[in-house]
Coordinates of C-alpha atoms in Angstrom, one line a residue:
M1 CA -55.7 82.5 -38.4
S2 CA -52.8 80.2 -39.6
T3 CA -49.9 77.7 -38.3
E4 CA -47.2 76.4 -39.8
K5 CA -47.6 73.4 -37.7
V6 CA -48.2 70.0 -39.7
S7 CA -51.7 68.2 -38.2
F8 CA -50.6 64.5 -37.8
C9 CA -53.8 62.3 -36.9
L10 CA -53.1 58.6 -35.4
N11 CA -55.6 55.8 -36.9
W12 CA -57.1 55.7 -33.3
Q13 CA -56.4 56.3 -29.8
A14 CA -52.2 55.8 -29.1
T15 CA -51.9 52.4 -28.8
P16 CA -48.4 50.6 -28.7
Y17 CA -47.4 50.2 -32.7
H18 CA -47.5 54.6 -32.1
I19 CA -44.1 54.9 -30.9
P20 CA -42.1 56.0 -33.4
V21 CA -44.7 59.1 -33.8
Y22 CA -44.5 60.4 -30.5
L23 CA -40.6 59.5 -30.1
A24 CA -40.0 62.0 -32.9
Q25 CA -42.0 64.4 -30.8
L26 CA -40.1 63.3 -27.8
K27 CA -36.6 62.5 -29.2
G28 CA -36.7 66.3 -30.8
Y29 CA -36.2 64.1 -34.3
F30 CA -39.3 67.1 -35.6
K31 CA -37.3 70.0 -34.2
E32 CA -33.8 69.1 -35.7
E33 CA -35.8 68.8 -39.2
N34 CA -37.4 72.1 -38.5
V35 CA -40.9 71.1 -38.9
D36 CA -43.6 71.3 -36.5
V37 CA -46.0 68.5 -35.6
S38 CA -49.4 68.1 -34.0
I39 CA -50.0 64.6 -33.3
L40 CA -54.1 64.4 -32.8
E41 CA -55.6 61.0 -31.6
P42 CA -59.4 60.9 -33.2
S43 CA -62.6 60.3 -31.6
N44 CA -63.8 57.9 -34.4
P45 CA -61.2 55.7 -36.5
S46 CA -63.6 55.5 -39.6
D47 CA -63.1 59.3 -39.8
V48 CA -59.2 59.4 -40.6
T49 CA -59.3 59.1 -44.3
E50 CA -61.9 61.4 -44.9
L51 CA -60.5 64.1 -42.2
I52 CA -56.9 63.8 -44.2
G53 CA -59.0 63.5 -47.5
S54 CA -60.9 66.6 -46.9
G55 CA -57.9 68.6 -46.2
K56 CA -59.0 69.5 -42.4
I57 CA -56.0 67.0 -41.2
D58 CA -52.6 67.5 -43.3
M59 CA -50.8 63.5 -42.5
G60 CA -52.1 60.3 -40.9
L61 CA -52.0 56.9 -40.3
K62 CA -54.0 54.1 -42.1
A63 CA -54.3 50.6 -43.4
M64 CA -53.7 50.2 -47.2
V65 CA -57.1 48.7 -48.0
H66 CA -58.9 52.0 -46.3
T67 CA -55.9 54.2 -48.4
L68 CA -56.7 52.6 -51.5
A69 CA -60.6 52.5 -50.8
A70 CA -60.2 56.5 -49.6
K71 CA -58.9 57.8 -52.7
A72 CA -61.6 55.7 -55.1
R73 CA -64.0 57.6 -52.9
G74 CA -63.2 60.7 -53.8
F75 CA -60.7 61.2 -50.3
P76 CA -57.4 62.8 -52.3
V77 CA -54.8 60.8 -50.2
T78 CA -51.2 59.0 -51.0
S79 CA -49.6 57.0 -48.8
V80 CA -45.6 58.0 -48.6
G81 CA -44.3 55.5 -46.1
S82 CA -45.0 52.1 -43.9
L83 CA -45.1 52.0 -40.1
L84 CA -46.3 48.4 -39.3
D85 CA -45.9 46.0 -42.2
E86 CA -48.1 43.1 -42.6
P87 CA -49.7 42.2 -39.3
F88 CA -51.1 38.6 -39.1
T89 CA -54.9 39.7 -39.6
G90 CA -58.2 37.3 -39.0
I91 CA -61.2 36.4 -37.5
L92 CA -60.3 35.8 -33.7
Y93 CA -62.1 33.2 -31.2
L94 CA -61.9 31.9 -28.1
E95 CA -61.4 27.7 -28.2
G96 CA -64.4 26.1 -26.9
S97 CA -66.5 28.9 -28.7
G98 CA -68.3 26.7 -30.8
V99 CA -65.9 28.3 -33.3
T100 CA -62.9 26.2 -35.0
D101 CA -60.3 26.2 -37.7
D102 CA -63.4 25.5 -40.7
F103 CA -64.4 28.9 -41.7
K104 CA -68.1 27.5 -42.1
S105 CA -68.2 26.9 -38.4
L106 CA -68.5 31.1 -38.3
K107 CA -72.3 30.1 -39.7
G108 CA -75.1 31.0 -37.4
K109 CA -72.5 32.8 -35.7
R110 CA -72.2 36.7 -34.7
I111 CA -68.9 38.3 -36.1
G112 CA -67.6 41.3 -35.2
Y113 CA -65.5 43.4 -37.3
V114 CA -63.9 47.0 -36.7
G115 CA -65.1 49.3 -39.7
E116 CA -66.9 48.8 -43.2
F117 CA -64.2 47.0 -45.0
G118 CA -63.8 44.1 -42.4
K119 CA -67.7 43.5 -42.9
I120 CA -67.1 43.0 -46.7
Q121 CA -64.0 41.2 -46.1
V122 CA -65.8 38.5 -43.9
D123 CA -69.1 38.6 -46.5
E124 CA -66.9 37.8 -49.3
L125 CA -65.5 35.0 -47.6
T126 CA -68.6 33.6 -47.0
K127 CA -68.9 33.2 -50.8
H128 CA -65.9 31.7 -51.2
Y129 CA -66.8 28.6 -48.7
G130 CA -70.0 28.2 -50.1
M131 CA -72.2 30.2 -48.0
S132 CA -73.8 33.7 -48.1
P133 CA -73.6 36.9 -46.0
D134 CA -77.5 36.4 -44.3
D135 CA -75.2 33.1 -42.9
Y136 CA -73.7 35.1 -39.8
T137 CA -74.8 37.9 -37.4
A138 CA -72.6 41.5 -38.2
V139 CA -71.8 43.7 -35.2
R140 CA -69.6 46.6 -35.8
C141 CA -67.6 46.8 -32.7
G142 CA -65.0 49.4 -33.4
M143 CA -61.8 49.1 -32.1
N144 CA -63.4 46.7 -28.9
V145 CA -63.4 43.5 -30.7
A146 CA -61.6 41.5 -27.8
K147 CA -63.8 43.3 -25.3
Y148 CA -67.1 42.1 -27.0
I149 CA -65.4 38.5 -27.5
I150 CA -64.8 38.3 -23.6
E151 CA -67.5 39.5 -22.8
G152 CA -69.7 37.3 -25.1
K153 CA -71.4 39.3 -27.1
I154 CA -69.9 38.2 -30.3
D155 CA -68.5 34.3 -31.1
A156 CA -65.5 36.0 -33.2
G157 CA -64.2 39.1 -34.8
I158 CA -61.7 40.9 -36.8
G159 CA -58.6 41.7 -35.5
I160 CA -54.7 41.6 -35.7
E161 CA -52.3 39.3 -34.3
C162 CA -50.0 42.2 -32.2
I163 CA -53.2 43.4 -30.6
Q164 CA -56.7 42.2 -29.9
Q165 CA -55.0 38.7 -29.6
V166 CA -52.5 39.5 -27.4
E167 CA -55.8 41.3 -25.6
L168 CA -57.2 37.4 -25.5
E169 CA -54.4 35.7 -24.7
E170 CA -53.7 37.9 -21.5
Y171 CA -57.7 37.8 -20.4
L172 CA -57.2 33.9 -21.0
K173 CA -54.3 34.0 -18.9
E174 CA -55.6 36.4 -15.7
S175 CA -58.7 33.6 -16.0
G176 CA -56.5 30.4 -15.2
R177 CA -56.6 29.4 -18.6
S178 CA -54.1 28.5 -21.9
A179 CA -52.6 31.6 -23.7
S180 CA -53.4 29.4 -26.7
E181 CA -57.2 29.0 -26.7
A182 CA -57.0 32.3 -28.3
K183 CA -57.0 31.7 -32.0
M184 CA -56.8 33.2 -35.2
L185 CA -58.5 32.2 -38.9
R186 CA -56.3 34.2 -40.9
I187 CA -57.9 35.8 -43.4
D188 CA -54.8 36.4 -46.2
E189 CA -55.2 32.3 -45.9
L190 CA -58.9 32.1 -46.2
A191 CA -58.6 34.2 -49.1
E192 CA -55.3 32.8 -50.5
L193 CA -54.2 35.9 -50.7
G194 CA -50.2 35.1 -50.1
C195 CA -49.9 38.0 -47.8
C196 CA -51.2 39.8 -44.5
C197 CA -50.5 43.4 -46.1
F198 CA -53.6 44.7 -46.5
C199 CA -53.7 45.8 -43.1
T200 CA -50.3 47.1 -43.3
I201 CA -50.2 50.8 -41.3
L202 CA -48.9 53.6 -43.9
Y203 CA -48.2 57.2 -43.3
I204 CA -50.6 58.8 -45.6
C205 CA -51.1 62.5 -46.8
N206 CA -53.6 64.7 -48.1
D207 CA -52.6 65.3 -51.9
T208 CA -53.2 69.3 -52.2
F209 CA -50.8 69.1 -48.8
L210 CA -48.3 66.9 -50.0
K211 CA -47.8 69.1 -53.6
E212 CA -47.8 72.1 -51.9
N213 CA -44.9 70.6 -49.2
P214 CA -42.9 68.7 -50.6
E215 CA -39.6 68.8 -48.9
K216 CA -41.7 69.4 -45.6
V217 CA -43.1 66.2 -46.0
R218 CA -39.4 64.8 -46.7
R219 CA -38.2 66.2 -43.3
I220 CA -41.3 64.6 -41.3
M221 CA -40.4 61.5 -43.4
K222 CA -36.9 61.9 -42.2
A223 CA -37.8 62.6 -38.3
L224 CA -40.0 59.3 -38.3
K225 CA -36.8 57.3 -39.8
K226 CA -34.5 58.6 -37.0
S227 CA -37.2 57.4 -34.5
T228 CA -37.7 54.2 -36.1
D229 CA -34.3 53.2 -35.8
Y230 CA -33.8 54.8 -32.3
M231 CA -36.8 52.4 -30.9
L232 CA -35.6 49.5 -33.0
S233 CA -31.9 49.8 -31.5
N234 CA -33.2 50.7 -28.2
P235 CA -36.6 49.1 -27.6
K236 CA -36.5 49.4 -23.9
E237 CA -35.4 52.3 -23.7
A238 CA -37.8 53.9 -26.2
W239 CA -40.5 52.1 -24.6
D240 CA -39.8 53.9 -21.1
L241 CA -39.8 56.7 -22.5
Y242 CA -43.2 56.2 -24.6
C243 CA -44.9 55.3 -21.0
D244 CA -43.5 58.0 -18.9
F245 CA -45.1 60.1 -21.7
K246 CA -48.0 58.5 -22.0
P247 CA -49.1 56.7 -18.6
Q248 CA -51.7 54.7 -20.1
M249 CA -49.0 52.5 -21.9
T250 CA -47.6 51.6 -18.7
S251 CA -49.7 48.5 -18.2
K252 CA -48.1 44.5 -18.6
L253 CA -51.3 44.3 -21.2
N254 CA -49.6 47.6 -23.4
G255 CA -45.9 46.0 -23.0
K256 CA -46.5 42.3 -24.2
M257 CA -48.6 44.0 -27.2
F258 CA -45.2 46.4 -28.0
E259 CA -42.9 43.3 -28.2
R260 CA -45.5 41.3 -30.0
C261 CA -45.7 44.7 -32.3
F262 CA -41.7 45.0 -32.8
A263 CA -41.6 42.2 -35.5
Y264 CA -43.7 43.8 -37.8
F265 CA -42.1 47.4 -37.5
S266 CA -40.9 48.6 -40.9
D267 CA -37.1 49.1 -40.4
S268 CA -37.1 51.3 -44.3
L269 CA -40.8 52.9 -43.6
Y270 CA -40.8 52.1 -47.9
N271 CA -44.2 50.9 -49.5
V272 CA -43.6 48.0 -50.7
H273 CA -44.0 47.4 -54.4
R274 CA -45.4 43.9 -54.1
D275 CA -48.0 44.2 -51.8
W276 CA -49.3 47.1 -53.1
R277 CA -50.2 45.5 -56.7
K278 CA -51.9 42.2 -54.1
V279 CA -53.7 44.5 -52.2
N280 CA -54.6 46.8 -55.1
A281 CA -56.1 43.7 -57.1
Y282 CA -58.0 42.3 -53.6
G283 CA -60.2 45.9 -53.4
K284 CA -61.1 44.7 -56.9
R285 CA -61.6 41.2 -56.3
L286 CA -63.9 43.0 -53.4
D287 CA -65.5 45.6 -55.6
I288 CA -64.1 48.8 -53.4
L289 CA -61.8 49.7 -56.4
P290 CA -62.8 50.4 -60.5
A291 CA -60.8 48.0 -62.2
D292 CA -58.8 50.3 -63.8
Y293 CA -57.4 51.6 -60.7
E294 CA -53.8 52.5 -60.0
P295 CA -52.6 52.4 -56.4
N296 CA -52.1 55.8 -54.6
Y297 CA -48.2 55.9 -53.1
S298 CA -45.3 57.2 -53.5
N299 CA -41.5 56.2 -52.2
E300 CA -40.1 59.8 -53.2
Y301 CA -40.8 61.3 -49.8
L302 CA -38.2 59.1 -48.3
S303 CA -34.4 60.0 -49.1
W304 CA -32.5 56.7 -48.0
E305 CA -31.6 54.0 -49.9
E306 CA -34.8 51.6 -50.8
P307 CA -34.2 47.8 -49.6
T308 CA -34.6 45.2 -52.1
E309 CA -38.0 43.0 -51.5
V310 CA -37.7 39.5 -49.8
A311 CA -37.7 36.6 -52.3
D312 CA -39.7 34.9 -50.6
P313 CA -42.7 36.5 -48.6
L314 CA -44.8 33.5 -47.7
E315 CA -41.4 32.1 -46.3
A316 CA -40.7 35.6 -44.9
Q317 CA -44.6 35.3 -43.0
K318 CA -44.1 31.8 -42.1
L319 CA -40.6 32.6 -39.9
I320 CA -42.4 35.7 -38.1
G321 CA -45.2 32.8 -37.4
K322 CA -42.4 30.9 -35.6
I323 CA -40.9 34.4 -33.5
Q324 CA -43.8 35.7 -32.5
E325 CA -44.6 32.3 -31.0
E326 CA -41.6 32.3 -29.2
C327 CA -42.3 35.9 -28.0
K328 CA -45.3 35.0 -26.9
A329 CA -44.1 32.2 -24.5
C330 CA -40.9 34.1 -23.5
G331 CA -41.4 37.5 -24.5
G332 CA -38.4 39.7 -25.4
Y333 CA -37.9 42.0 -28.8
R334 CA -37.7 39.8 -31.8
R335 CA -37.4 40.7 -35.4
L336 CA -36.6 38.4 -38.7
D337 CA -33.2 38.6 -39.9
A338 CA -34.3 39.5 -44.1
N339 CA -30.9 38.1 -45.1
V340 CA -32.4 34.5 -44.1
V341 CA -35.5 34.9 -46.2
G342 CA -33.2 36.6 -49.1
A343 CA -33.6 39.6 -51.3
S344 CA -35.4 39.0 -54.6
A345 CA -33.8 39.3 -58.0

């Protein structure tokens, strides 16, 4: 049997930042664009690029570093847009755990990681700081990094600021402690990358599906742009709609995560050329990409005007950091005004 449905696999179980995908379905934007999309949740997040690259799934979501590595390993996928831009990513820990803001304090510690590339990143950092991979114990946690830290199974672990760090902060508050005890050693700063973009969450396609269905992909991306515009303009209404459809989203924790994700949503959905260049170079530094590797992304399936990149991405990240601190303290939906940092020439 054949179907006209487009299969779309999330990068893990439904979470607050998946809201634009579900809203495109709930608000009827896919239907308006005459596409039928089946949204799937993976049982193992590590399988996503393989499932899409092998053609078993048409489209989905994955972080930039995984998208680059997937094609280098023979799984033909291409990014056709961005969902979540540059979420702060790093090694999370609780104050008093023996881990400090000195990377070398991780010596002898148990460090959790989600998947293969997390361990590769930490291994590379140990060399950068005069240590070796034998100086710590790696523990694969999947998406349960915060849970493992709370349970004392690991001393620190890789996560993103708007998801796992929020989990730790809410745990601390419920325990009568200060949320500020949840700390992060940002990987972009440790590795002197000048960006957090290796964990940008992307819309990716199987290359054969993309070649055979370019107009269908354009219509899907147009529907996702509509849902993103709606969410950014009406965050509370959008969140209520998502929670009504996905009751597991109604927790206080998920509401906090959505507030913290809000600053990172891409309003244009465009792949950022500068970020791809940086992560492509970082992948070569990590030895997961060959020296002659070319980034596997395209913006040709986005039919609206491409924005100009900000002139000073480091200043933009500094300002987003301040916004996130305000959000942590007061809640609400906050985003950076791109005009504050200006556009590149």
